[in-house]
């Protein structure tokens, strides 16, 4: 089971979107080199305000390109990096992966899936009404988050558009993703 990297993005300053790059370098235990969210402890502003000593389970943010196609059908124009992700993927059901899944990205890098991104109001500031398209409820009333997944870097390496991604599921029983 696998897919491909469609784009890579990073930003050394806090902003909602991240510019696309020719490559990014993942650093073991830290995240994306030069990215504002890299670090051993949390870097997301709201989480730092709660407890700055929390471990950073959000070192690398991945979004599936298929989400952009889905919201495009609803009239939204979203491209790689626009929602703040570091890696845009294709061909992998990111939201269906269990906690602890390893993603081998390119020749060297390995990230471990930690959970779902919790979409926030900044998405509506980016494009009004988009938040309702990336977070909603299923038939049973449970919250469904579609704005990608978060991971930590187990093994560093350079990641480029076109790199392959190989999925290694953890041993069962699998734990479904929840927000981190």
Coordinates of N, CA, C and O in Angstrom, one line a residue:
X1 N 0.9 -1.2 0.0 CA 0.0 0.0 0.0 C 0.9 1.2 0.0 O 1.8 1.3 0.8
X2 N 0.6 2.2 -0.9 CA 1.4 3.4 -0.9 C 0.9 4.4 -1.8 O -0.2 4.3 -2.4
X3 N 1.6 5.5 -1.9 CA 1.2 6.6 -2.8 C 2.4 7.4 -3.1 O 3.5 6.9 -3.2
X4 N 2.2 8.7 -3.3 CA 3.2 9.6 -3.7 C 3.1 11.0 -3.1 O 2.1 11.4 -2.6
X5 N 4.3 11.7 -3.0 CA 4.3 13.0 -2.6 C 4.0 13.9 -3.8 O 4.6 13.8 -4.8
X6 N 3.0 14.8 -3.6 CA 2.6 15.7 -4.7 C 3.3 17.1 -4.5 O 3.6 17.7 -5.5
X7 N 3.5 17.5 -3.3 CA 4.2 18.8 -3.0 C 4.7 18.8 -1.6 O 4.2 18.0 -0.8
X8 N 5.7 19.6 -1.4 CA 6.2 19.8 0.0 C 6.2 21.3 0.3 O 6.5 22.1 -0.6
X9 N 6.0 21.7 1.5 CA 5.8 23.1 1.9 C 6.4 23.3 3.3 O 6.3 22.4 4.2
X10 N 6.9 24.5 3.5 CA 7.4 24.9 4.9 C 7.4 26.4 5.0 O 7.4 27.1 4.0
X11 N 7.4 26.8 6.3 CA 7.5 28.3 6.5 C 8.1 28.5 7.8 O 7.8 27.9 8.9
X12 N 9.1 29.4 7.9 CA 9.8 29.7 9.1 C 9.1 30.7 10.0 O 9.6 31.0 11.1
X13 N 8.0 31.3 9.5 CA 7.2 32.2 10.2 C 5.8 31.7 10.4 O 5.3 30.9 9.6
X14 N 5.1 32.2 11.5 CA 3.7 31.8 11.7 C 2.9 32.4 10.6 O 2.8 33.7 10.5
X15 N 2.2 31.6 9.8 CA 1.2 32.1 8.8 C 0.4 30.9 8.5 O 0.8 29.7 8.8
X16 N -0.8 31.1 8.0 CA -1.7 30.0 7.8 C -1.2 29.1 6.7 O -1.2 27.9 6.8
X17 N -0.8 29.7 5.6 CA -0.3 29.0 4.4 C 1.2 28.8 4.5 O 1.9 29.5 5.2
X18 N 1.7 27.8 3.7 CA 3.1 27.6 3.6 C 3.5 27.5 2.2 O 2.8 26.8 1.4
X19 N 4.5 28.2 1.8 CA 5.0 28.1 0.4 C 5.5 26.8 0.0 O 6.1 26.1 0.8
X20 N 5.3 26.4 -1.3 CA 5.8 25.1 -1.8 C 7.3 25.3 -2.0 O 7.8 26.4 -2.2
X21 N 8.0 24.2 -1.8 CA 9.5 24.1 -1.9 C 9.9 23.0 -2.9 O 9.1 22.1 -3.2
X22 N 11.1 23.1 -3.4 CA 11.6 22.0 -4.2 C 11.9 20.8 -3.4 O 11.8 19.6 -3.9
X23 N 12.2 21.0 -2.1 CA 12.4 19.8 -1.1 C 12.3 20.4 0.3 O 12.4 21.6 0.5
X24 N 12.0 19.5 1.2 CA 12.1 19.8 2.6 C 13.0 18.7 3.3 O 13.1 17.6 2.7
X25 N 13.6 19.1 4.4 CA 14.4 18.1 5.1 C 13.7 17.8 6.4 O 13.5 18.7 7.2
X26 N 13.4 16.5 6.7 CA 12.8 16.1 7.9 C 14.0 15.7 8.9 O 14.9 15.1 8.5
X27 N 13.8 16.2 10.1 CA 14.8 16.0 11.2 C 14.2 15.1 12.3 O 13.2 15.4 12.8
X28 N 14.9 14.0 12.6 CA 14.4 13.0 13.5 C 14.1 13.7 14.9 O 14.9 14.4 15.4
X29 N 12.9 13.5 15.4 CA 12.4 14.0 16.7 C 12.1 15.5 16.7 O 11.7 16.0 17.7
X30 N 12.2 16.1 15.5 CA 12.0 17.6 15.5 C 10.9 18.0 14.5 O 10.0 18.8 14.8
X31 N 11.0 17.5 13.3 CA 10.0 17.9 12.2 C 10.7 18.4 11.0 O 11.8 17.9 10.6
X32 N 10.1 19.5 10.4 CA 10.7 20.0 9.1 C 11.7 21.1 9.4 O 11.4 22.1 10.1
X33 N 12.9 20.9 8.9 CA 14.0 21.8 9.2 C 13.5 23.2 8.7 O 13.0 23.4 7.6
X34 N 13.7 24.2 9.6 CA 13.3 25.6 9.3 C 11.9 25.9 9.4 O 11.5 27.1 9.2
X35 N 11.0 25.0 9.7 CA 9.6 25.2 9.8 C 9.3 25.7 11.2 O 9.8 25.2 12.2
X36 N 8.3 26.6 11.3 CA 7.9 27.2 12.6 C 7.4 26.2 13.6 O 7.5 26.4 14.8
X37 N 6.9 25.1 13.1 CA 6.3 24.0 14.0 C 7.3 22.9 14.3 O 6.9 22.0 15.0
X38 N 8.5 23.0 13.9 CA 9.5 22.0 14.3 C 9.9 22.2 15.7 O 10.0 23.3 16.3
X39 N 10.1 21.1 16.4 CA 10.6 21.1 17.8 C 10.2 19.9 18.6 O 9.2 19.2 18.2
X40 N 10.8 19.6 19.7 CA 10.5 18.5 20.5 C 9.2 18.8 21.3 O 8.4 17.8 21.5
X41 N 9.0 20.0 21.7 CA 7.7 20.4 22.4 C 6.8 21.1 21.4 O 7.3 21.6 20.4
X42 N 5.6 21.3 21.8 CA 4.5 21.9 21.0 C 4.9 23.3 20.5 O 5.6 24.0 21.2
X43 N 4.5 23.6 19.3 CA 4.8 24.9 18.7 C 3.6 25.6 18.3 O 3.6 26.8 18.0
X44 N 2.5 24.9 18.2 CA 1.2 25.5 17.8 C 0.8 26.4 18.9 O 0.7 26.1 20.0
X45 N 0.5 27.7 18.5 CA 0.3 28.8 19.5 C -0.7 28.4 20.6 O -0.5 28.7 21.8
X46 N -1.9 27.9 20.2 CA -2.9 27.6 21.2 C -2.5 26.5 22.2 O -2.8 26.5 23.4
X47 N -1.7 25.5 21.7 CA -1.2 24.5 22.6 C -0.1 24.9 23.5 O 0.1 24.5 24.6
X48 N 0.8 25.8 22.9 CA 1.8 26.4 23.8 C 1.2 27.2 24.9 O 1.7 27.1 26.1
X49 N 0.1 27.9 24.7 CA -0.6 28.7 25.7 C -1.1 27.8 26.8 O -1.2 28.1 28.0
X50 N -1.6 26.6 26.4 CA -2.1 25.6 27.4 C -1.0 25.0 28.2 O -1.1 24.9 29.4
X51 N 0.1 24.5 27.6 CA 1.2 23.8 28.2 C 2.3 23.7 27.3 O 2.4 22.8 26.5
X52 N 3.3 24.6 27.4 CA 4.4 24.6 26.5 C 5.4 23.4 26.6 O 6.3 23.2 25.8
X53 N 5.2 22.6 27.6 CA 6.0 21.4 27.8 C 5.5 20.1 27.2 O 6.2 19.1 27.2
X54 N 4.3 20.2 26.5 CA 3.7 19.0 25.9 C 4.6 18.5 24.8 O 5.2 19.4 24.1
X55 N 4.7 17.2 24.6 CA 5.5 16.7 23.4 C 4.8 17.2 22.1 O 3.6 17.3 22.0
X56 N 5.6 17.4 21.1 CA 5.1 17.9 19.8 C 4.7 16.7 19.0 O 5.6 16.0 18.4
X57 N 3.5 16.4 19.0 CA 2.9 15.3 18.2 C 2.5 15.8 16.8 O 1.9 15.0 16.0
X58 N 2.8 17.0 16.5 CA 2.4 17.7 15.2 C 3.6 18.2 14.5 O 3.5 19.3 13.9
X59 N 4.6 17.4 14.4 CA 5.8 17.9 13.7 C 5.7 18.0 12.2 O 6.2 18.9 11.6
X60 N 5.0 17.1 11.6 CA 4.8 17.1 10.1 C 3.3 16.9 9.9 O 2.7 15.9 10.3
X61 N 2.7 17.8 9.1 CA 1.3 17.8 8.7 C 1.2 17.3 7.3 O 1.8 17.9 6.4
X62 N 0.4 16.3 7.1 CA 0.1 15.7 5.8 C -1.3 15.9 5.4 O -2.2 15.7 6.2
X63 N -1.6 16.3 4.1 CA -2.9 16.3 3.6 C -3.0 15.6 2.3 O -2.0 15.7 1.5
X64 N -4.1 14.9 2.0 CA -4.3 14.2 0.8 C -4.8 15.1 -0.3 O -5.8 15.9 -0.1
X65 N -4.2 15.1 -1.5 CA -4.5 15.9 -2.6 C -6.0 15.7 -3.0 O -6.7 16.6 -3.5
X66 N -6.5 14.6 -2.7 CA -7.9 14.2 -3.0 C -8.9 15.2 -2.3 O -10.0 15.4 -2.8
X67 N -8.5 15.7 -1.2 CA -9.4 16.7 -0.5 C -9.5 17.9 -1.3 O -10.6 18.5 -1.4
X68 N -8.5 18.4 -2.0 CA -8.6 19.6 -2.8 C -9.6 19.4 -3.9 O -10.3 20.3 -4.3
X69 N -9.6 18.2 -4.5 CA -10.5 17.9 -5.6 C -11.9 17.9 -5.0 O -12.8 18.4 -5.7
X70 N -12.1 17.3 -3.8 CA -13.4 17.3 -3.2 C -14.0 18.7 -3.0 O -15.1 19.0 -3.3
X71 N -13.2 19.5 -2.4 CA -13.7 20.9 -2.1 C -13.8 21.7 -3.3 O -14.6 22.7 -3.4
X72 N -13.0 21.4 -4.3 CA -13.1 22.1 -5.6 C -14.5 22.0 -6.2 O -15.1 22.9 -6.8
X73 N -15.1 20.8 -6.1 CA -16.4 20.5 -6.6 C -17.4 21.3 -5.9 O -18.5 21.5 -6.4
X74 N -17.1 21.9 -4.7 CA -18.0 22.7 -3.9 C -17.7 24.2 -4.2 O -18.2 25.1 -3.5
X75 N -16.8 24.5 -5.1 CA -16.5 25.9 -5.5 C -15.3 26.5 -4.7 O -15.0 27.7 -4.9
X76 N -14.5 25.7 -4.0 CA -13.3 26.2 -3.3 C -12.1 26.0 -4.1 O -12.0 25.0 -4.8
X77 N -11.1 26.9 -4.0 CA -9.8 26.8 -4.7 C -8.8 26.6 -3.7 O -8.4 27.6 -3.0
X78 N -8.3 25.4 -3.5 CA -7.3 25.1 -2.5 C -6.1 24.3 -3.2 O -6.4 23.3 -3.9
X79 N -4.9 24.8 -3.0 CA -3.7 24.2 -3.6 C -2.8 23.7 -2.4 O -3.0 24.0 -1.3
X80 N -1.8 22.9 -2.8 CA -0.8 22.4 -1.9 C -0.2 23.6 -1.1 O 0.2 24.6 -1.7
X81 N -0.1 23.4 0.2 CA 0.4 24.4 1.1 C -0.6 25.4 1.7 O -0.3 26.1 2.7
X82 N -1.7 25.5 1.0 CA -2.7 26.5 1.4 C -3.3 26.3 2.8 O -3.6 27.3 3.5
X83 N -3.4 25.1 3.2 CA -3.9 24.8 4.5 C -2.9 24.5 5.6 O -3.1 24.0 6.7
X84 N -1.6 24.9 5.2 CA -0.5 24.8 6.2 C 0.2 23.5 6.3 O 1.0 23.3 7.2
X85 N -0.1 22.6 5.4 CA 0.5 21.2 5.4 C 1.9 21.3 5.0 O 2.3 22.2 4.2
X86 N 2.7 20.3 5.4 CA 4.1 20.2 5.0 C 4.2 19.2 3.8 O 5.1 19.4 2.9
X87 N 3.4 18.2 3.7 CA 3.5 17.2 2.7 C 2.0 17.0 2.1 O 1.1 16.7 2.9
X88 N 1.9 17.2 0.8 CA 0.7 16.9 0.1 C 0.9 15.5 -0.5 O 1.8 15.3 -1.2
X89 N -0.1 14.6 -0.3 CA 0.0 13.2 -0.8 C -1.0 12.9 -1.8 O -2.0 13.7 -2.0
X90 N -0.8 11.8 -2.5 CA -1.8 11.3 -3.4 C -1.8 9.8 -3.3 O -0.8 9.2 -3.2
X91 N -3.0 9.2 -3.4 CA -3.1 7.8 -3.5 C -3.1 7.0 -2.1 O -3.1 5.8 -2.1
X92 N -3.2 7.7 -1.0 CA -3.2 7.1 0.3 C -4.4 7.6 1.1 O -4.7 8.8 1.1
X93 N -5.2 6.7 1.7 CA -6.3 7.1 2.5 C -5.7 7.5 3.9 O -5.8 6.7 4.8
X94 N -5.2 8.7 4.0 CA -4.5 9.2 5.2 C -5.5 9.1 6.4 O -5.1 8.7 7.5
X95 N -6.7 9.5 6.2 CA -7.7 9.6 7.3 C -8.1 8.2 7.8 O -8.6 8.1 8.9
X96 N -7.9 7.2 7.0 CA -8.2 5.8 7.4 C -7.1 5.1 8.1 O -7.2 3.9 8.5
X97 N -5.9 5.7 8.2 CA -4.7 5.0 8.8 C -4.9 5.0 10.3 O -5.4 6.0 10.9
X98 N -4.4 4.0 11.0 CA -4.4 3.9 12.5 C -3.2 4.7 13.1 O -2.2 4.9 12.4
X99 N -3.4 5.1 14.3 CA -2.3 5.6 15.1 C -1.1 4.7 15.0 O -1.3 3.5 15.1
X100 N 0.1 5.2 14.9 CA 1.3 4.4 14.9 C 1.7 3.9 13.5 O 2.8 3.2 13.4
X101 N 0.9 4.2 12.5 CA 1.3 3.8 11.1 C 2.6 4.5 10.8 O 2.8 5.7 11.1
X102 N 3.5 3.8 10.1 CA 4.8 4.4 9.6 C 4.6 4.7 8.2 O 4.2 3.8 7.4
X103 N 5.0 5.9 7.8 CA 5.1 6.3 6.4 C 6.5 6.5 6.0 O 7.2 7.3 6.5
X104 N 7.0 5.6 5.1 CA 8.3 5.7 4.5 C 8.2 6.7 3.3 O 7.6 6.4 2.3
X105 N 8.9 7.8 3.4 CA 8.7 8.9 2.4 C 10.1 9.1 1.7 O 11.1 9.5 2.4
X106 N 10.1 8.9 0.4 CA 11.3 9.0 -0.3 C 12.3 7.9 0.0 O 11.9 6.8 0.5
X107 N 13.6 8.2 -0.1 CA 14.6 7.2 0.1 C 15.0 7.0 1.6 O 15.5 5.9 1.9
X108 N 14.7 7.9 2.5 CA 15.2 7.8 3.8 C 14.2 8.1 4.9 O 14.2 7.4 5.9
X109 N 13.4 9.1 4.7 CA 12.5 9.6 5.8 C 11.4 8.6 6.2 O 10.8 7.9 5.4
X110 N 11.2 8.6 7.6 CA 10.1 7.8 8.1 C 9.4 8.7 9.1 O 10.0 9.2 10.1
X111 N 8.0 8.8 8.9 CA 7.2 9.5 9.9 C 6.2 8.6 10.5 O 5.8 7.6 9.9
X112 N 5.9 8.8 11.8 CA 4.9 8.0 12.5 C 3.6 8.8 12.7 O 3.7 9.9 13.2
X113 N 2.5 8.3 12.2 CA 1.2 9.0 12.3 C 0.8 9.0 13.8 O 0.7 8.0 14.5
X114 N 0.4 10.3 14.3 CA 0.0 10.5 15.6 C -1.5 10.8 15.8 O -2.1 10.5 16.8
X115 N -2.1 11.4 14.8 CA -3.5 11.7 14.9 C -4.0 12.6 13.8 O -3.3 12.9 12.8
X116 N -5.2 13.1 14.0 CA -5.8 14.0 13.0 C -5.5 15.5 13.3 O -5.5 15.9 14.5
X117 N -5.5 16.3 12.3 CA -5.4 17.7 12.5 C -6.8 18.1 12.9 O -7.8 17.7 12.4
X118 N -6.9 19.0 13.9 CA -8.1 19.6 14.3 C -8.3 20.9 13.6 O -7.7 21.9 13.9
X119 N -9.2 20.9 12.6 CA -9.4 22.2 11.8 C -9.9 23.3 12.7 O -10.7 23.1 13.6
X120 N -9.4 24.5 12.4 CA -9.8 25.7 13.2 C -10.4 26.8 12.3 O -10.4 26.7 11.1
X121 N -10.8 27.9 13.0 CA -11.5 29.0 12.3 C -10.6 29.7 11.3 O -11.1 30.3 10.4
X122 N -9.3 29.5 11.4 CA -8.4 30.1 10.4 C -8.8 29.6 9.0 O -8.5 30.3 8.0
X123 N -9.3 28.4 8.9 CA -9.7 27.9 7.6 C -10.8 28.7 6.9 O -10.7 29.0 5.7
X124 N -11.7 29.2 7.7 CA -12.7 30.1 7.2 C -12.2 31.5 6.9 O -12.7 32.2 6.0
X125 N -11.1 31.9 7.6 CA -10.5 33.2 7.3 C -9.8 33.1 5.9 O -9.7 34.0 5.2
X126 N -9.3 31.9 5.6 CA -8.6 31.6 4.3 C -9.7 31.7 3.2 O -9.5 32.4 2.2
X127 N -10.8 30.9 3.3 CA -11.9 30.9 2.4 C -13.2 30.7 3.2 O -13.3 29.6 3.7
X128 N -14.0 31.7 3.2 CA -15.3 31.6 3.9 C -16.1 30.4 3.5 O -16.3 30.1 2.4
X129 N -16.5 29.6 4.6 CA -17.3 28.4 4.3 C -16.5 27.1 4.2 O -17.1 26.0 4.2
X130 N -15.2 27.2 4.0 CA -14.4 26.0 3.8 C -14.3 25.1 5.0 O -14.3 23.9 4.9
X131 N -14.4 25.7 6.2 CA -14.3 24.9 7.5 C -15.4 23.9 7.5 O -15.1 22.7 7.9
X132 N -16.6 24.2 7.1 CA -17.7 23.2 7.1 C -17.5 22.1 6.1 O -18.1 21.0 6.2
X133 N -16.6 22.3 5.1 CA -16.3 21.2 4.2 C -15.2 20.3 4.7 O -15.0 19.2 4.2
X134 N -14.4 20.7 5.6 CA -13.3 19.9 6.1 C -13.5 19.4 7.5 O -12.7 18.6 8.0
X135 N -14.6 19.8 8.1 CA -15.0 19.2 9.4 C -16.6 19.2 9.4 O -17.2 20.1 9.0
X136 N -17.1 18.0 9.8 CA -18.5 17.9 9.8 C -18.9 16.7 10.7 O -18.2 16.4 11.7
X137 N -20.1 16.1 10.5 CA -20.5 15.0 11.3 C -21.0 13.9 10.3 O -21.5 14.2 9.3
X138 N -20.8 12.7 10.8 CA -21.3 11.5 10.0 C -22.8 11.2 10.4 O -23.4 12.0 11.2
X139 N -23.3 10.2 9.8 CA -24.7 9.8 10.1 C -25.0 9.6 11.5 O -26.1 9.8 12.0
X140 N -24.0 9.1 12.3 CA -24.2 8.9 13.7 C -24.0 10.1 14.6 O -24.2 10.0 15.8
X141 N -23.6 11.2 14.0 CA -23.4 12.4 14.7 C -22.0 12.6 15.2 O -21.7 13.6 15.8
X142 N -21.1 11.7 14.9 CA -19.7 11.8 15.3 C -19.0 12.8 14.4 O -19.2 12.9 13.2
X143 N -18.0 13.6 15.0 CA -17.3 14.6 14.3 C -16.3 13.9 13.3 O -15.7 12.9 13.6
X144 N -16.3 14.4 12.1 CA -15.4 13.9 11.0 C -14.5 15.0 10.6 O -14.9 16.1 10.2
X145 N -13.2 14.8 10.8 CA -12.1 15.8 10.5 C -11.4 15.3 9.2 O -10.9 14.2 9.2
X146 N -11.4 16.2 8.2 CA -10.8 15.8 6.9 C -9.5 16.6 6.6 O -9.0 16.4 5.5
X147 N -9.1 17.5 7.5 CA -8.0 18.4 7.1 C -6.6 17.8 7.3 O -5.6 18.5 7.6
X148 N -6.5 16.5 7.2 CA -5.2 15.9 7.2 C -4.8 15.2 8.5 O -5.6 15.2 9.4
X149 N -3.6 14.7 8.5 CA -3.1 14.0 9.7 C -1.8 14.6 10.2 O -1.1 15.4 9.4
X150 N -1.4 14.3 11.4 CA -0.2 14.8 12.0 C 0.7 13.6 12.2 O 0.3 12.5 12.4
X151 N 2.0 13.9 12.3 CA 3.0 12.9 12.5 C 4.3 13.4 13.2 O 4.5 14.6 13.2
X152 N 5.1 12.5 13.6 CA 6.4 12.8 14.2 C 7.5 12.1 13.3 O 7.2 11.1 12.7
X153 N 8.6 12.7 13.3 CA 9.7 12.2 12.4 C 10.5 11.1 13.2 O 11.1 11.5 14.2
X154 N 10.5 9.9 12.7 CA 11.3 8.8 13.3 C 12.7 8.8 12.7 O 13.7 8.6 13.4
X155 N 12.8 8.9 11.4 CA 14.0 8.9 10.7 C 14.0 10.1 9.7 O 13.1 10.3 8.9
X156 N 15.0 10.9 9.8 CA 15.1 12.1 8.9 C 15.5 11.8 7.5 O 15.9 10.7 7.2
X157 N 15.4 12.8 6.6 CA 15.7 12.7 5.3 C 15.1 13.8 4.4 O 14.2 14.5 4.9
X158 N 15.6 13.9 3.2 CA 15.1 14.9 2.3 C 13.8 14.3 1.6 O 13.8 13.1 1.2
X159 N 12.8 15.1 1.4 CA 11.5 14.7 0.8 C 11.3 15.7 -0.4 O 11.4 16.9 -0.2
X160 N 10.9 15.2 -1.5 CA 10.7 16.0 -2.7 C 9.4 15.5 -3.4 O 8.9 14.4 -3.3
X161 N 8.7 16.4 -4.1 CA 7.6 16.0 -5.0 C 8.0 14.9 -5.9 O 9.1 14.9 -6.4
X162 N 7.1 13.9 -6.0 CA 7.4 12.7 -6.8 C 7.9 11.5 -6.0 O 7.9 10.4 -6.5
X163 N 8.4 11.8 -4.8 CA 8.8 10.7 -4.0 C 7.7 9.7 -3.7 O 6.5 10.1 -3.6
X164 N 8.0 8.4 -3.5 CA 7.0 7.4 -3.2 C 6.8 7.4 -1.7 O 7.7 7.9 -0.9
X165 N 5.6 7.0 -1.3 CA 5.3 6.8 0.1 C 4.8 5.4 0.3 O 3.9 4.9 -0.4
X166 N 5.5 4.7 1.2 CA 5.1 3.3 1.6 C 4.5 3.3 2.9 O 5.0 3.9 3.9
X167 N 3.3 2.6 3.1 CA 2.6 2.6 4.3 C 2.9 1.2 5.0 O 2.8 0.2 4.5
X168 N 3.3 1.3 6.3 CA 3.5 0.2 7.2 C 2.5 0.3 8.4 O 2.7 1.1 9.3
X169 N 1.5 -0.6 8.4 CA 0.5 -0.5 9.5 C 1.2 -1.1 10.7 O 2.0 -2.0 10.7
X170 N 0.7 -0.6 11.9 CA 1.2 -1.2 13.2 C 0.5 -2.5 13.4 O -0.4 -2.9 12.8
X171 N 1.1 -3.2 14.4 CA 0.4 -4.5 14.8 C -1.0 -4.2 15.3 O -1.3 -3.1 15.9
X172 N -1.9 -5.1 15.2 CA -3.2 -5.0 15.7 C -3.3 -5.3 17.2 O -2.4 -5.9 17.7
X173 N -4.2 -4.7 17.9 CA -5.4 -4.0 17.4 C -5.0 -2.6 17.0 O -4.2 -2.0 17.7
X174 N -5.6 -2.1 15.9 CA -5.4 -0.8 15.4 C -6.2 0.2 16.2 O -7.4 0.0 16.5
X175 N -5.6 1.4 16.5 CA -6.3 2.5 17.2 C -6.7 3.5 16.2 O -5.8 4.0 15.5
X176 N -7.9 3.9 16.1 CA -8.3 4.9 15.1 C -7.8 6.2 15.4 O -7.5 6.5 16.6
X177 N -7.6 7.1 14.4 CA -7.0 8.4 14.6 C -8.0 9.3 15.4 O -9.2 9.2 15.2
X178 N -7.5 10.1 16.2 CA -8.3 11.1 16.9 C -7.5 12.4 16.8 O -6.3 12.4 16.4
X179 N -8.1 13.5 17.2 CA -7.3 14.8 17.0 C -6.2 14.9 18.0 O -6.2 14.3 19.1
X180 N -5.1 15.5 17.5 CA -3.9 15.8 18.4 C -3.6 17.2 18.3 O -3.9 18.0 17.4

